[in-house]
Coordinates of C-alpha atoms in Angstrom, one line a residue:
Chain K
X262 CA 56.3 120.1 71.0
X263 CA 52.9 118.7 69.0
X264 CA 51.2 117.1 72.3
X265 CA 49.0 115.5 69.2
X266 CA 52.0 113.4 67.6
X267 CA 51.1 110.1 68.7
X268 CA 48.3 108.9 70.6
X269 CA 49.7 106.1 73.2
X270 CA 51.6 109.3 74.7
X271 CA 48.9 111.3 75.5
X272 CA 47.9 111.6 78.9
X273 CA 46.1 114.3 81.2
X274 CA 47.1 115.7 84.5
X275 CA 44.5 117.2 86.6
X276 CA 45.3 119.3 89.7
X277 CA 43.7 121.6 92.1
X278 CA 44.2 124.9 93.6
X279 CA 43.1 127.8 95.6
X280 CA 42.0 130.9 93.7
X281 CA 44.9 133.0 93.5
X282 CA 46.9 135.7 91.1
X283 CA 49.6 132.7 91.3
X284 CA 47.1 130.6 89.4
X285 CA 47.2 133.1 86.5
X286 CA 50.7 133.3 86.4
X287 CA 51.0 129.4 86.4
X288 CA 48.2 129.1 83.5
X289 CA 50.8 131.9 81.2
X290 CA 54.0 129.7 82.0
X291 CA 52.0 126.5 81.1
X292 CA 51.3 128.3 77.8
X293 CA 54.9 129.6 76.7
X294 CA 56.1 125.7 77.9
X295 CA 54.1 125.3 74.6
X296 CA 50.6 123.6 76.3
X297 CA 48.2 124.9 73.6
X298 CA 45.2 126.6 75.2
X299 CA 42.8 124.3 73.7
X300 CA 44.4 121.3 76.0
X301 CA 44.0 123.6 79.7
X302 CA 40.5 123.9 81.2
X303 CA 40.0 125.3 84.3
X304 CA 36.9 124.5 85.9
X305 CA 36.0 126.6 88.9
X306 CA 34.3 125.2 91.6
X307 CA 31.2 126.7 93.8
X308 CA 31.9 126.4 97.0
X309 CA 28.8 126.1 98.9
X310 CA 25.6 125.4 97.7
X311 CA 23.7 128.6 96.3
X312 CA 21.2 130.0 99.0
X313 CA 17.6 130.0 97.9
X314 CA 16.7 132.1 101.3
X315 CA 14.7 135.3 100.9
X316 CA 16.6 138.1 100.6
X317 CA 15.8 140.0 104.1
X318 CA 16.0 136.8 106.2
X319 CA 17.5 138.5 109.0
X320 CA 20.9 136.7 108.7
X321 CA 22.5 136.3 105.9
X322 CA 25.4 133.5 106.1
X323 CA 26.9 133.6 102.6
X324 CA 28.4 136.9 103.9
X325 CA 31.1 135.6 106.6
X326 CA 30.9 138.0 108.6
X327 CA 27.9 136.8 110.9
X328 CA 30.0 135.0 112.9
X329 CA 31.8 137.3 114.4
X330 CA 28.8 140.5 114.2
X331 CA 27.3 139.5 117.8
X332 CA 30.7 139.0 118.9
X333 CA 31.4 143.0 118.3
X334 CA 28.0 144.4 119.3
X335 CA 28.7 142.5 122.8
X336 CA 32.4 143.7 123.0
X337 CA 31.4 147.3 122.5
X338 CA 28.8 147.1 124.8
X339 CA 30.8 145.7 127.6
X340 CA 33.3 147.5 126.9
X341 CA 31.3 150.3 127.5
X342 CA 29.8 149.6 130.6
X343 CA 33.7 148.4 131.1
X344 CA 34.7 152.1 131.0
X345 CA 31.6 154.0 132.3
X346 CA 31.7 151.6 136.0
X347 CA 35.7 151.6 135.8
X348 CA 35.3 155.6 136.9
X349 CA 33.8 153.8 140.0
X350 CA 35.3 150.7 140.9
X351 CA 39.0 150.1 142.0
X352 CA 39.8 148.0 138.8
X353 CA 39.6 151.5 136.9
X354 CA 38.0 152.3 133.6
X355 CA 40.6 151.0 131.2
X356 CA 40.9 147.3 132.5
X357 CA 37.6 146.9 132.8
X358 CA 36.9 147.9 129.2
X359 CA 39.4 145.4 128.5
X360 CA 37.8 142.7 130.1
X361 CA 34.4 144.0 129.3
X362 CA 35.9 143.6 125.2
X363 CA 37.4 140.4 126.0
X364 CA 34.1 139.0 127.2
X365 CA 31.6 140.2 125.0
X366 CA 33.6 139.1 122.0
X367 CA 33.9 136.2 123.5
X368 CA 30.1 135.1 124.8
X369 CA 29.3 137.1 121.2
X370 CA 31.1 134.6 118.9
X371 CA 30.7 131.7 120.6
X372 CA 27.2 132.3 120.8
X373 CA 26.5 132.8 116.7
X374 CA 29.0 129.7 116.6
X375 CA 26.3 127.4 118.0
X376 CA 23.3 129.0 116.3
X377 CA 24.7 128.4 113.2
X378 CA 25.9 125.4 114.2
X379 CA 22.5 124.3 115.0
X380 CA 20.8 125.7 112.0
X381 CA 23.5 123.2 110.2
X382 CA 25.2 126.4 108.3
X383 CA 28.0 125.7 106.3
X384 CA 30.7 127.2 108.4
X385 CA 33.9 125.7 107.2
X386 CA 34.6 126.2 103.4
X387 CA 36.5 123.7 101.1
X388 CA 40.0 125.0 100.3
X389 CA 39.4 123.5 96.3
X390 CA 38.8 126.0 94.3
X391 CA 39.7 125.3 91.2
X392 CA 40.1 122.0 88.8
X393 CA 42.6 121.9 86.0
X394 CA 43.1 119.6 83.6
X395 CA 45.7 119.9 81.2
X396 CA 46.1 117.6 78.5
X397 CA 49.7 117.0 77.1
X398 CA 52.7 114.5 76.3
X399 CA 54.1 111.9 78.3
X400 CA 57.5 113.4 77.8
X401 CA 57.4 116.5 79.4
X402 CA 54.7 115.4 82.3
X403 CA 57.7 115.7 84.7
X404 CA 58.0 119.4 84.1
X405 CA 54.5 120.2 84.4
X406 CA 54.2 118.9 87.6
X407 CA 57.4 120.3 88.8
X408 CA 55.7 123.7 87.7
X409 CA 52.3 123.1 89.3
X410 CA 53.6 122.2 92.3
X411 CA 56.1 125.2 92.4
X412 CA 53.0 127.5 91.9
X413 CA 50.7 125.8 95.3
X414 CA 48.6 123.0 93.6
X415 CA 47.1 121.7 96.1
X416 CA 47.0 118.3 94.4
X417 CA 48.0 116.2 90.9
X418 CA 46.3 113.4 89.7
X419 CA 47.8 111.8 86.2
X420 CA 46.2 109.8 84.1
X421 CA 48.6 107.3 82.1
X422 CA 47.1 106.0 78.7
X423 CA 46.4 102.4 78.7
X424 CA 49.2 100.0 77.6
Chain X
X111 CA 10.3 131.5 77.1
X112 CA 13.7 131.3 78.6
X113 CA 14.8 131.4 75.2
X114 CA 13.3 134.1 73.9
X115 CA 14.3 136.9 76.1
X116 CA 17.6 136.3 76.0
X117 CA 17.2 136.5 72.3
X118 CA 15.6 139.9 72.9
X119 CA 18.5 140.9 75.0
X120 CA 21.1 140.0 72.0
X121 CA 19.4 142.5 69.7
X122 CA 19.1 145.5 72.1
X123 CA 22.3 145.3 73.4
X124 CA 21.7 146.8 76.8
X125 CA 24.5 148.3 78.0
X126 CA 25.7 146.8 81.7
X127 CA 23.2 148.1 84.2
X128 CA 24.7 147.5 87.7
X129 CA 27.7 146.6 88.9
X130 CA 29.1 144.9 92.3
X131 CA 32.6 147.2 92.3
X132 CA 33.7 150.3 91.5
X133 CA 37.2 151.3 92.1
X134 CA 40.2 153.7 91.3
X135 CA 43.5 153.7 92.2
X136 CA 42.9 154.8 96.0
X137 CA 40.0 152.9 97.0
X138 CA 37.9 150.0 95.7
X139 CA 34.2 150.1 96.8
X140 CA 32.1 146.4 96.8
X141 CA 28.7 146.3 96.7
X142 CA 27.7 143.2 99.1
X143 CA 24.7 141.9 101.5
X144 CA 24.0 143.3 104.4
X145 CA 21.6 142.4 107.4
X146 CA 19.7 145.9 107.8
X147 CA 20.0 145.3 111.4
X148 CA 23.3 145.0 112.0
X149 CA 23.7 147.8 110.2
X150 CA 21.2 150.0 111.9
X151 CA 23.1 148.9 115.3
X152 CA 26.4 150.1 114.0
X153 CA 24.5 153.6 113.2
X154 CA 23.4 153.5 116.6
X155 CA 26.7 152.5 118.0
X156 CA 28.2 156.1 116.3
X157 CA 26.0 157.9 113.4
X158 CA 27.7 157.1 110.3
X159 CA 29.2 154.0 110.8
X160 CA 26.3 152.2 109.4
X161 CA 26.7 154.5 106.5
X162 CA 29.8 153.0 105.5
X163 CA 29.3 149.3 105.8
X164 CA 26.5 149.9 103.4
X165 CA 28.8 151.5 100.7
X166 CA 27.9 155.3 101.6
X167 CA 31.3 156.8 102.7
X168 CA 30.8 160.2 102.1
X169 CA 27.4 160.5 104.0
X170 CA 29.3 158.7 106.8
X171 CA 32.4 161.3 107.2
X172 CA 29.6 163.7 107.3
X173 CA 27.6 161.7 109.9
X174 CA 30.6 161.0 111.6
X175 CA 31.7 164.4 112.1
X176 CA 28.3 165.3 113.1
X177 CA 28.8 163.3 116.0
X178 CA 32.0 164.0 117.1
X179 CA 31.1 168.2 117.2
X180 CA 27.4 167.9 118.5
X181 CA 27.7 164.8 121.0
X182 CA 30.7 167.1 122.1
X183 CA 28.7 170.8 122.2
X184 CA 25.5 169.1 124.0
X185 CA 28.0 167.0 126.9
X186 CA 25.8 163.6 125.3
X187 CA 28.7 161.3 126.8
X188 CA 29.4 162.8 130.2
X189 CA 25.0 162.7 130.5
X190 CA 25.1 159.1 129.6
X191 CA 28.2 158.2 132.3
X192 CA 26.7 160.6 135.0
X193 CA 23.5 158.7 134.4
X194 CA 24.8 155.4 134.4
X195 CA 26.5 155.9 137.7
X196 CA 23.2 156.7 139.3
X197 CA 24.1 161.0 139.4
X198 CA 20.8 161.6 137.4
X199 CA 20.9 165.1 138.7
X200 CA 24.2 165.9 137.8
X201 CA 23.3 164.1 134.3
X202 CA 20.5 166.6 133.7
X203 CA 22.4 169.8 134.3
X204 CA 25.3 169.2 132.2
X205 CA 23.4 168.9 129.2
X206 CA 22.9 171.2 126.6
X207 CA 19.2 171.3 125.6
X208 CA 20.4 173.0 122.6
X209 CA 22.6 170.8 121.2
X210 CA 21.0 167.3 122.2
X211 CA 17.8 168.5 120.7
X212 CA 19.8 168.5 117.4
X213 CA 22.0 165.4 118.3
X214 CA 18.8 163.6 119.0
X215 CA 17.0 164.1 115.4
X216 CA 20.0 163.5 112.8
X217 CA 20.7 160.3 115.5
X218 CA 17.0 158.6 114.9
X219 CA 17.7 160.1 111.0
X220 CA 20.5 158.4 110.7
X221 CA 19.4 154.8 112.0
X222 CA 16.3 155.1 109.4
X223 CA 17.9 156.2 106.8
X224 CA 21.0 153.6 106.8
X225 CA 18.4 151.0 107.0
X226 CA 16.6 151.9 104.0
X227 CA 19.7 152.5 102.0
X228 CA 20.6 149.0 103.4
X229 CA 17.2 147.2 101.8
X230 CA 17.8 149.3 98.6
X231 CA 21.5 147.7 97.9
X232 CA 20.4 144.8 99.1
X233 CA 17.9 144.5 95.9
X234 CA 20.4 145.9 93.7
X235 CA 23.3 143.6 94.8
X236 CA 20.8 140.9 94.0
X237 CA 20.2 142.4 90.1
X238 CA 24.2 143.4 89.9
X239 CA 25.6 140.1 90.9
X240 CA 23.8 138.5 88.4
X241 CA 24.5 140.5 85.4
X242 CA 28.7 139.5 86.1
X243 CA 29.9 142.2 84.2
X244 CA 33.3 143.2 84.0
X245 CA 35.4 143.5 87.6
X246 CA 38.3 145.8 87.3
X247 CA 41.5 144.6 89.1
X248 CA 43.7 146.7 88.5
X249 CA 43.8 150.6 88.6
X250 CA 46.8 152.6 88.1
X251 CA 47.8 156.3 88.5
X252 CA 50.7 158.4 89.0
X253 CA 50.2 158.1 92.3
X254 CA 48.8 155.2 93.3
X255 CA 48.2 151.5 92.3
X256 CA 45.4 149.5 93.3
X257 CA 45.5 145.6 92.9
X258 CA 42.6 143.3 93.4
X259 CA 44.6 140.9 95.9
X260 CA 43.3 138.5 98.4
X261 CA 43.5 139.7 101.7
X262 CA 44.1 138.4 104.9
X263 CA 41.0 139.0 107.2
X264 CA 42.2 138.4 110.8
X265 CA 45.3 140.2 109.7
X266 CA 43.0 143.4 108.8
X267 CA 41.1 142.9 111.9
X268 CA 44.8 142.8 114.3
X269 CA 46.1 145.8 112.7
X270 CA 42.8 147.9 113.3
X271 CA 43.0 147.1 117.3
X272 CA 46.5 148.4 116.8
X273 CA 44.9 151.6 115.8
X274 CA 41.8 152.4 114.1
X275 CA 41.9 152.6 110.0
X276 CA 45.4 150.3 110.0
X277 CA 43.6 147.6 108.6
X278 CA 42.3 149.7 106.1
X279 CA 45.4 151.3 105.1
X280 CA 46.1 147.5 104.6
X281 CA 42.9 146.9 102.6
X282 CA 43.8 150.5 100.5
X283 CA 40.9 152.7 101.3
X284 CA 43.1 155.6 101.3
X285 CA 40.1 158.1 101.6
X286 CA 38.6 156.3 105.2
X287 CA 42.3 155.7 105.9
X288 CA 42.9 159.5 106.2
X289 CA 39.5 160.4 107.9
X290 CA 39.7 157.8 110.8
X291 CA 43.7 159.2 111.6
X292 CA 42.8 162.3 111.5
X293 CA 39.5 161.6 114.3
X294 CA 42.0 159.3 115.8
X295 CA 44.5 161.6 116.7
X296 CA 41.7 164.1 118.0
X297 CA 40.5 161.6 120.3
X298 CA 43.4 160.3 121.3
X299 CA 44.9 163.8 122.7
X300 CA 41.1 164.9 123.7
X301 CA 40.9 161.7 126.1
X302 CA 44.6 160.9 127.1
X303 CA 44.0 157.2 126.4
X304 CA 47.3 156.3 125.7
X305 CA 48.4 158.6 128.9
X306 CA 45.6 156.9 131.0
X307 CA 46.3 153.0 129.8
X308 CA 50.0 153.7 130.6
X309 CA 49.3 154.6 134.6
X310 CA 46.6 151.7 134.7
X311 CA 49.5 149.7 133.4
X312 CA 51.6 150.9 136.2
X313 CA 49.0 150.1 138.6
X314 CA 48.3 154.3 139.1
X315 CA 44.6 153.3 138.4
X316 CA 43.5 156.9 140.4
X317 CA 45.5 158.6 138.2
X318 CA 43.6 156.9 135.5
X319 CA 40.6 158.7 136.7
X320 CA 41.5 161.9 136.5
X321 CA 43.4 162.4 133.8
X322 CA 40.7 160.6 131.2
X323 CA 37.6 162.2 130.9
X324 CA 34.3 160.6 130.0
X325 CA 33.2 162.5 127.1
X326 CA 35.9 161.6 124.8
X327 CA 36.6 158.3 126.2
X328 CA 32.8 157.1 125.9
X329 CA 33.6 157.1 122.1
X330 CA 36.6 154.5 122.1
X331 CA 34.3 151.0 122.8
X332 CA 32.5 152.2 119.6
X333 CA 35.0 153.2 117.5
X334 CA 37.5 150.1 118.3
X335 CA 35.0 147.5 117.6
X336 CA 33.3 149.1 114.8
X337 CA 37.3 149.4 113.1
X338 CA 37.7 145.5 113.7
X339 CA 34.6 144.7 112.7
X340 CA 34.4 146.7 110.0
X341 CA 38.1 145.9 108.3
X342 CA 37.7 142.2 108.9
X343 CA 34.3 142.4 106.7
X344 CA 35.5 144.7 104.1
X345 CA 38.6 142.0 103.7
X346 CA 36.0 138.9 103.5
X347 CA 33.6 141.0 100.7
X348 CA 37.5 142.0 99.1
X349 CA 37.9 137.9 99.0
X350 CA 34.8 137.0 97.8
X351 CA 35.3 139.5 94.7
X352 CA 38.7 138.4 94.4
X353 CA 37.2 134.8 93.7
X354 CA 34.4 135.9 91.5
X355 CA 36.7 137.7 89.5
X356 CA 39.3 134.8 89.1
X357 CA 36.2 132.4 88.2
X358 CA 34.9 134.3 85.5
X359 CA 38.3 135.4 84.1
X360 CA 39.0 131.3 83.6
X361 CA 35.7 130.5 82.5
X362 CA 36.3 132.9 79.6
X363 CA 39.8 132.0 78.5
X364 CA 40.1 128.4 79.9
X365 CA 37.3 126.4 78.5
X366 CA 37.8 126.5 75.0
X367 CA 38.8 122.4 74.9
X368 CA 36.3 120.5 74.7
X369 CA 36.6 117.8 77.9
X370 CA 34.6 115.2 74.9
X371 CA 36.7 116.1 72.7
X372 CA 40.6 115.7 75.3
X373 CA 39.1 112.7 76.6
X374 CA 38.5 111.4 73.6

């Protein structure tokens, strides 16, 4: 099919998804249903704002794992003192390192949870990912979609040409 | 001025400098960020477990096995619980002067030395991650295959409180996989910790007491956390790659239409 035939039937789809190997696989079934690669572009979106901190600031958020870093150096501490006062107290030294775990991780997270809170970090990300638009005839518009939703779009927006 | 050096870099051709990941078809190693501090705590938590946050897994199995044999020879643990409990005395004359003389340097060694390596990759991630060179996702041998995949964090992090190194069998780092079993199952029949959580369960919580002793199970808190922690980041930084990978991949083969031109 020549998606260039005749004008009025041109229209473009545009959709969004989540970086994923099933993004690939939709962009090579798009091409053999004869979508040209000329009429696809995928945009990829940034999804936070790039951080202009100094590189030794002492924590760095971009990597994800600083919420839950305090929350481990506290459950192994506890959990330490958990076992080592266990040998003493009736509770014994493995519930208490439970507990001890349990606690720390807990005080730990919810702790860096409200300083980064309060410093107004980022902590949720946006799910969208990536924009695709793909350019193509008003016949076969049906079909697309069917395809981008079977591969997790997260959402399709068509534009219809203009009677 | 912009302008020109990239001109100048089009006639030398350099050759990629840096790169953010290195794998083959057992393991995949990413070069990220790391806070020097958290890393120097893990060190301190158990020599050579900053090591390996900060990309340096061979220096860590070495580390690592440093402190298993001479926190072991020199009684470090049982001086720490002895000392804890308020037996000072006792504390004093189970150590080996010997042995915690040695245990003492390469400890204070190892802290300094994982936060050095720690600024160093820092810098160099920084230079690397700009360069976006080629990121292989796809290794395959006769024995093995390796797939850049995105990986389910919490996931990783459940299956290492199973048991230490599950989550990174699930992340496929076959060479730590192997190394943290084989410690495992040491410290495991060393400190009867399955044996001892089965008569606390039972509500035998004097049994418990005798049966584990403090020198090997001093060691668990450190090396539980440090496997959750530790397969939970290495599944974020596997993510983050993932992405990177994908957005360059459909920046080069995806945006050859003009959007002036479609939109026309």
């Amino acid at each position: 099919m020549n998606s260039t035939s005749d004008e009025s039937e041109i229209l473009h789809i545009v959709s969004s998804f989540e970086y994923s190997t099933k993004l690939e696989l939709l962009l090579l079934k798009l091409e053999e249903n004869g979508i040209p690669k000329k009429h696809i572009v995928a945009i990829p979106l940034d999804k936070k704002r790039e951080q202009k901190k100094g590189l030794f600031d002492t924590i760095h958020h971009s990597d994800g794992v600083s919420v839950v870093d305090l929350g481990f150096i506290l459950g192994m501490i506890l959990m330490l003192l958990g076992v080592i006062y266990g040998y003493i107290l009736p509770i014994g030294p493995i519930f208490l390192a439970f507990i001890g775990l349990l606690l720390g991780f807990g005080i730990g997270t919810f702790t860096k949870y409200l300083y980064l809170k309060r410093k107004k970090t980022n902590i949720t990300e946006s799910k969208t990912e990536v924009i695709l638009t793909i350019k193509c005839n008003q016949a076969n518009v049906e079909s697309i979609q069917d395809i981008l939703w079977n591969h997790n779009a997260l959402g399709i927006g068509v534009k219809f040409p203009d009677n | 001025m912009k302008q020109k050096l990239s001109t100048l870099n089009e006639q030398v051709h350099l050759p990629q400098r840096r790169w953010i990941f290195s794998s083959n078809s057992y393991a995949g190693n990413v070069l990220h960020r790391t806070n020097p501090w958290i890393v120097v705590w893990w060190s301190m938590a158990f020599p050579g477990f900053g090591h390996l946050i900060i990309n340096h897994y061979f220096w860590g199995f070495l580390l690592i096995a440093f402190e298993y044999l001479v926190n072991n020879l020199g009684h470090v643990n049982e001086a720490i619980y002895y000392s804890m409990i308020g037996e000072i005395t006792k504390s004093k004359s189970i150590l080996h002067v010997n042995w915690t003389f040695l245990y003492v340097l390469v400890y204070a060694f190892s802290m300094w030395d994982c936060y050095r390596r720690s600024i160093e990759n820092n810098k160099v991630y920084e230079l690397a991650n700009k360069e976006k060179g080629y990121i292989s996702t796809f290794q395959f041998s006769p024995l093995e295959i390796n797939i850049l995949e995105k990986k389910e964090p919490i996931l990783a992090c459940i299956w290492s409180s199973f048991g230490p190194g599950l989550g990174e069998f699930y992340l496929h780092k076959l060479p730590y996989f192997l190394v943290s079993l084989s410690w495992w199952l040491v410290v495991i029949f060393c400190s009867n910790i399955y044996e001892g959580v089965f008569h606390s369960m039972v509500g035998e919580i004097s049994v418990t007491k005798d049966i584990v002793p403090p020198q090997w199970i001093l060691f668990i808190p450190s090396i539980y956390c440090f496997s959750m922690y530790y397969s939970y980041t290495l599944a974020i930084e596997n993510n983050k790659l993932f992405e990177k990978e994908k957005a360059m991949f459909l920046v080069q083969r995806y945006q050859e239409g003009d959007l002036n031109e479609l939109y026309k």
